[in-house]
PDB file of C-alpha atoms in Angstrom:
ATOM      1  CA  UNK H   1      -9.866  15.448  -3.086  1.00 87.00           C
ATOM      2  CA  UNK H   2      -7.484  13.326  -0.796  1.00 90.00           C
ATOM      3  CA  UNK H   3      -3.696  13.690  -0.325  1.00 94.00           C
ATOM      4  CA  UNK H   4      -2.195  10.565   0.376  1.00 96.00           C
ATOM      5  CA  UNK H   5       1.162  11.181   2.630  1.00 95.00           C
ATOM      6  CA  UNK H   6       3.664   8.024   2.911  1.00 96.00           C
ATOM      7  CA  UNK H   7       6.466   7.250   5.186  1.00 96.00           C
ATOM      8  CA  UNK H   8       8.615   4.656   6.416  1.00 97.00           C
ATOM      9  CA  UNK H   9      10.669   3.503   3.063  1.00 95.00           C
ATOM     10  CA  UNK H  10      14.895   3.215   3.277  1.00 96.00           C
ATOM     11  CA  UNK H  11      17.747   0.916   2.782  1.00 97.00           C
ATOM     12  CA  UNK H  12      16.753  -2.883   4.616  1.00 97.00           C
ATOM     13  CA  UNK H  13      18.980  -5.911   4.012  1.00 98.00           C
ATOM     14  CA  UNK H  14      17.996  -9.263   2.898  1.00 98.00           C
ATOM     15  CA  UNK H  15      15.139 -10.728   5.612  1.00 97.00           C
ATOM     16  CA  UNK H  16      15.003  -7.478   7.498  1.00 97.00           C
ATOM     17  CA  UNK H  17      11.322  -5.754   8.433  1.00 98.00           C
ATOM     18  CA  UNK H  18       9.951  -2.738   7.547  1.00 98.00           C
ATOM     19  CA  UNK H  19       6.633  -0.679   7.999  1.00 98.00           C
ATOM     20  CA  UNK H  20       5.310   1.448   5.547  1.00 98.00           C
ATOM     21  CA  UNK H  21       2.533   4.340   6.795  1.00 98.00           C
ATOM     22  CA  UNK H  22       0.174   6.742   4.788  1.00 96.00           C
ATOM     23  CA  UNK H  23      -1.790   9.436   6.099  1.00 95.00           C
ATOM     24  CA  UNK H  24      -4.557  10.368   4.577  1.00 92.00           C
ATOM     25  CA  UNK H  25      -6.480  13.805   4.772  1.00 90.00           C
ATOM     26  CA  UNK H  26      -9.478  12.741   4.407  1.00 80.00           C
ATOM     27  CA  UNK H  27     -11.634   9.895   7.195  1.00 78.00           C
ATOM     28  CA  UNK H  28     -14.186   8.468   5.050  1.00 77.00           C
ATOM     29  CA  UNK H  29     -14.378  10.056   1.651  1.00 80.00           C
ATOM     30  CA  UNK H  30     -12.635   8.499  -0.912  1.00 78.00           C
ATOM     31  CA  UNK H  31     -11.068   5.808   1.484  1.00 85.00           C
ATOM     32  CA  UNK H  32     -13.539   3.225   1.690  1.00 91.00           C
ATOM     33  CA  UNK H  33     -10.964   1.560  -0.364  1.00 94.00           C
ATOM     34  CA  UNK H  34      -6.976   2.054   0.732  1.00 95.00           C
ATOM     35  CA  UNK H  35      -4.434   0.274  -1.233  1.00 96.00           C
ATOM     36  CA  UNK H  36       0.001  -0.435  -1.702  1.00 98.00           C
ATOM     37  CA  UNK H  37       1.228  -1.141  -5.176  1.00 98.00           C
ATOM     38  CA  UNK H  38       4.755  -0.939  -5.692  1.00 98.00           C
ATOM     39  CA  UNK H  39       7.287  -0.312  -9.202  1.00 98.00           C
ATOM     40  CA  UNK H  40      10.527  -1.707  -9.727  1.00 97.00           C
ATOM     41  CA  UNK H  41      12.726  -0.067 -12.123  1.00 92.00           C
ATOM     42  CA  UNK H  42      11.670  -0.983 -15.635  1.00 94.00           C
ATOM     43  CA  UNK H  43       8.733  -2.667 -14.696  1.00 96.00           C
ATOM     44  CA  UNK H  44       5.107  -1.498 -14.553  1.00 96.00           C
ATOM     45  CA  UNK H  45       3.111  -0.936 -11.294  1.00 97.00           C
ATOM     46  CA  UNK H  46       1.902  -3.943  -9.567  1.00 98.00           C
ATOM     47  CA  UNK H  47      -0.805  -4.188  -7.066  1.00 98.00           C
ATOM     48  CA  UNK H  48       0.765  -5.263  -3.743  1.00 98.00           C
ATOM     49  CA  UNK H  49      -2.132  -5.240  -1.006  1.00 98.00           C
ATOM     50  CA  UNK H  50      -5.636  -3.377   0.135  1.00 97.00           C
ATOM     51  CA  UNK H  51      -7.910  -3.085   3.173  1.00 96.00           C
ATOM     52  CA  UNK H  52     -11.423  -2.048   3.470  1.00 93.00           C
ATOM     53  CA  UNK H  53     -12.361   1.019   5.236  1.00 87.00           C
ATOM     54  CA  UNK H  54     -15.693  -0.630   7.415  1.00 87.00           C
ATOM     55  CA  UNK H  55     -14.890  -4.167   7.810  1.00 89.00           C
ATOM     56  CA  UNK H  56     -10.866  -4.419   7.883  1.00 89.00           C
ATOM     57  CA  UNK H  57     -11.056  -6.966   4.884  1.00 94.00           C
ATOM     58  CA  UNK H  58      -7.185  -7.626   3.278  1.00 96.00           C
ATOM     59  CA  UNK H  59      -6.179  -8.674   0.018  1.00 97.00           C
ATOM     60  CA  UNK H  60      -2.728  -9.502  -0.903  1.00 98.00           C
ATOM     61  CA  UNK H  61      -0.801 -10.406  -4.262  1.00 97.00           C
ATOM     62  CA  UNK H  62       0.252 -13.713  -3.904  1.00 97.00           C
ATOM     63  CA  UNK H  63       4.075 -12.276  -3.922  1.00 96.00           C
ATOM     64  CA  UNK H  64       3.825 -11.112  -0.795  1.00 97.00           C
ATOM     65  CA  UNK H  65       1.201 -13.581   1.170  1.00 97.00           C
ATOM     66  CA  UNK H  66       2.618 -14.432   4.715  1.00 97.00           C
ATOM     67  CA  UNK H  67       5.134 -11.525   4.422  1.00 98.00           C
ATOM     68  CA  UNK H  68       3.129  -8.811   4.384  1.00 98.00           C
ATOM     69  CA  UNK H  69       0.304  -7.245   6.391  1.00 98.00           C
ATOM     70  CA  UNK H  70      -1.699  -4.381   5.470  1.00 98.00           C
ATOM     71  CA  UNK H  71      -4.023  -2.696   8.607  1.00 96.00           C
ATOM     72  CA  UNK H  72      -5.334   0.454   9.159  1.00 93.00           C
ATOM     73  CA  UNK H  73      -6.773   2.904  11.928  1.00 92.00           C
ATOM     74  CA  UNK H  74      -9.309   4.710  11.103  1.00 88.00           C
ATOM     75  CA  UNK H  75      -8.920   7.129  13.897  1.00 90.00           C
ATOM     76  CA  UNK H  76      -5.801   8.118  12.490  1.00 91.00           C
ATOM     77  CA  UNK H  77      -6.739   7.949   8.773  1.00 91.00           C
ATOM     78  CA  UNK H  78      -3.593   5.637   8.423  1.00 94.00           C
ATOM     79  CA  UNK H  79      -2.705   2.818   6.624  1.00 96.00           C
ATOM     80  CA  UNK H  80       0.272   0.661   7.740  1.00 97.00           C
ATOM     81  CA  UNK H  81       2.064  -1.428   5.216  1.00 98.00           C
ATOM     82  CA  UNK H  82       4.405  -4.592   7.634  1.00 98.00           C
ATOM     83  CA  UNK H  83       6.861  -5.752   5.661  1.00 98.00           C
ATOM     84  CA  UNK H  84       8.954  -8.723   6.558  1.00 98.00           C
ATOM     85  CA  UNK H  85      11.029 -11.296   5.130  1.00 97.00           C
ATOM     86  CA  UNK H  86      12.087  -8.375   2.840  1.00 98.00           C
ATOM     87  CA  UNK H  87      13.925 -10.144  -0.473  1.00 97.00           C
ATOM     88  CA  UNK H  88      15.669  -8.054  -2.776  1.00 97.00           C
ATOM     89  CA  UNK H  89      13.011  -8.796  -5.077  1.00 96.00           C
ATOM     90  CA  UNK H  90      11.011  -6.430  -3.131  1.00 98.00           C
ATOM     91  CA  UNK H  91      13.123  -2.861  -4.071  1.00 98.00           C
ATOM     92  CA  UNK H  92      10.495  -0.543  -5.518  1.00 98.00           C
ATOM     93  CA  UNK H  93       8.935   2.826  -4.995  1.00 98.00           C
ATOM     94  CA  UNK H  94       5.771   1.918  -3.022  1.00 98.00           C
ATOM     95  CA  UNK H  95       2.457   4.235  -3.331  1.00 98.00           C
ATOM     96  CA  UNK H  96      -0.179   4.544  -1.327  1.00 97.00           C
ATOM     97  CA  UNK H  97      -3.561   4.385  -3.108  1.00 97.00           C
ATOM     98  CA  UNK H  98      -7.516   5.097  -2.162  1.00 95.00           C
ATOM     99  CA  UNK H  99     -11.030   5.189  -3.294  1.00 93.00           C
ATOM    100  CA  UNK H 100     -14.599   5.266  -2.772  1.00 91.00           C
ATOM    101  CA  UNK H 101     -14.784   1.776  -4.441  1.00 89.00           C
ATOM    102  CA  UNK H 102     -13.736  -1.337  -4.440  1.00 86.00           C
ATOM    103  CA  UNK H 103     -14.923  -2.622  -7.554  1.00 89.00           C
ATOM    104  CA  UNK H 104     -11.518  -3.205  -9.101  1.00 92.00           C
ATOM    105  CA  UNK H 105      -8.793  -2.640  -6.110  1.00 93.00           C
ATOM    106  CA  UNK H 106      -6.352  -4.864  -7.353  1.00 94.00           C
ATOM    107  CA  UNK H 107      -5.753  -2.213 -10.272  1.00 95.00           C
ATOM    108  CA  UNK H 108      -4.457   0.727 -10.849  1.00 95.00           C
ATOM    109  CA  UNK H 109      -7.610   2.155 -12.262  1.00 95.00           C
ATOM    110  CA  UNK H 110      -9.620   1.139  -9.434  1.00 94.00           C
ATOM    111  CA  UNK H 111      -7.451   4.312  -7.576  1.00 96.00           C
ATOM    112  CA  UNK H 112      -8.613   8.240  -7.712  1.00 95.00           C
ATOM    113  CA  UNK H 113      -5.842   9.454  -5.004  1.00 95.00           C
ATOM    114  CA  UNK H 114      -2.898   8.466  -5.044  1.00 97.00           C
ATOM    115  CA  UNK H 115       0.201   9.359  -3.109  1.00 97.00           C
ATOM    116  CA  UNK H 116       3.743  10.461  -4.182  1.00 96.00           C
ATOM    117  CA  UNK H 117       5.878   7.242  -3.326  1.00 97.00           C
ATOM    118  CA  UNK H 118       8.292   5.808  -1.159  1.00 97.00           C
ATOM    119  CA  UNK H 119      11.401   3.894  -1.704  1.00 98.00           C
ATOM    120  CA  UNK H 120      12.432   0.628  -0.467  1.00 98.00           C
ATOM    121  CA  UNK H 121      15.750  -0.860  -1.130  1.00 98.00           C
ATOM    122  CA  UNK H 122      16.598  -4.218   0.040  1.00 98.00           C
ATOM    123  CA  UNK H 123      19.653  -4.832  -0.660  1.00 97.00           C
ATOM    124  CA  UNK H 124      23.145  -6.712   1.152  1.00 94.00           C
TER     125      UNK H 124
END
């Protein structure tokens, strides 16, 4: 098992930064993978960004390209979420996501351990 521990959500306005953090318990199994997705009220979860564990490779939704940067330390079993530019478009409950694979990281599916959330509002 893994916990998954975020941080680092609030209230932001309009083009304001923010970085999201999760801790995991856990340095190599079932993080080869670590992941954000984020879910706006009445919407489903949507796949936001990922990193690989042993070469520090991103992926990003195209939503958030050039806003966002996803890193990690592996020292710390920590994943960092930068968010700036923050549009209002952007208020969700963010969760931090990991697995042993990254066969399908841009889904939800591809995720065994997940954590418990954090909000971000961005609002004026």
């Amino acid at each position: 098992q893994v916990q998954l521990v975020e941080s680092g959500g609030g209230l932001v306005q309009p083009g304001d930064s923010l970085r999201l953090s999760c801790a995991a318990s856990r340095r190599t199994f079932g993080t080869y993978i670590m992941g954000w997705f984020r879910q706006a009220p009445g919407k489903e979860r949507e796949f936001v960004a990922a990193i690989k564990r042993t070469n520090g490779i991103t992926y990003y939704a195209d939503s958030v390209k050039g806003r966002f940067t996803i890193s990690r330390d592996n020292a710390k079993n920590t994943v960092y979420l930068q968010m700036n530019s923050l549009k209002p478009e952007d208020t969700a409950v963010y969760y931090c996501a990991s697995d042993n694979s990254a066969a399908e990281l841009t889904t939800q599916r591809g995720y065994a351990y997940w954590g418990q959330g954090t909000q971000v509002t961005v609002s004026s």
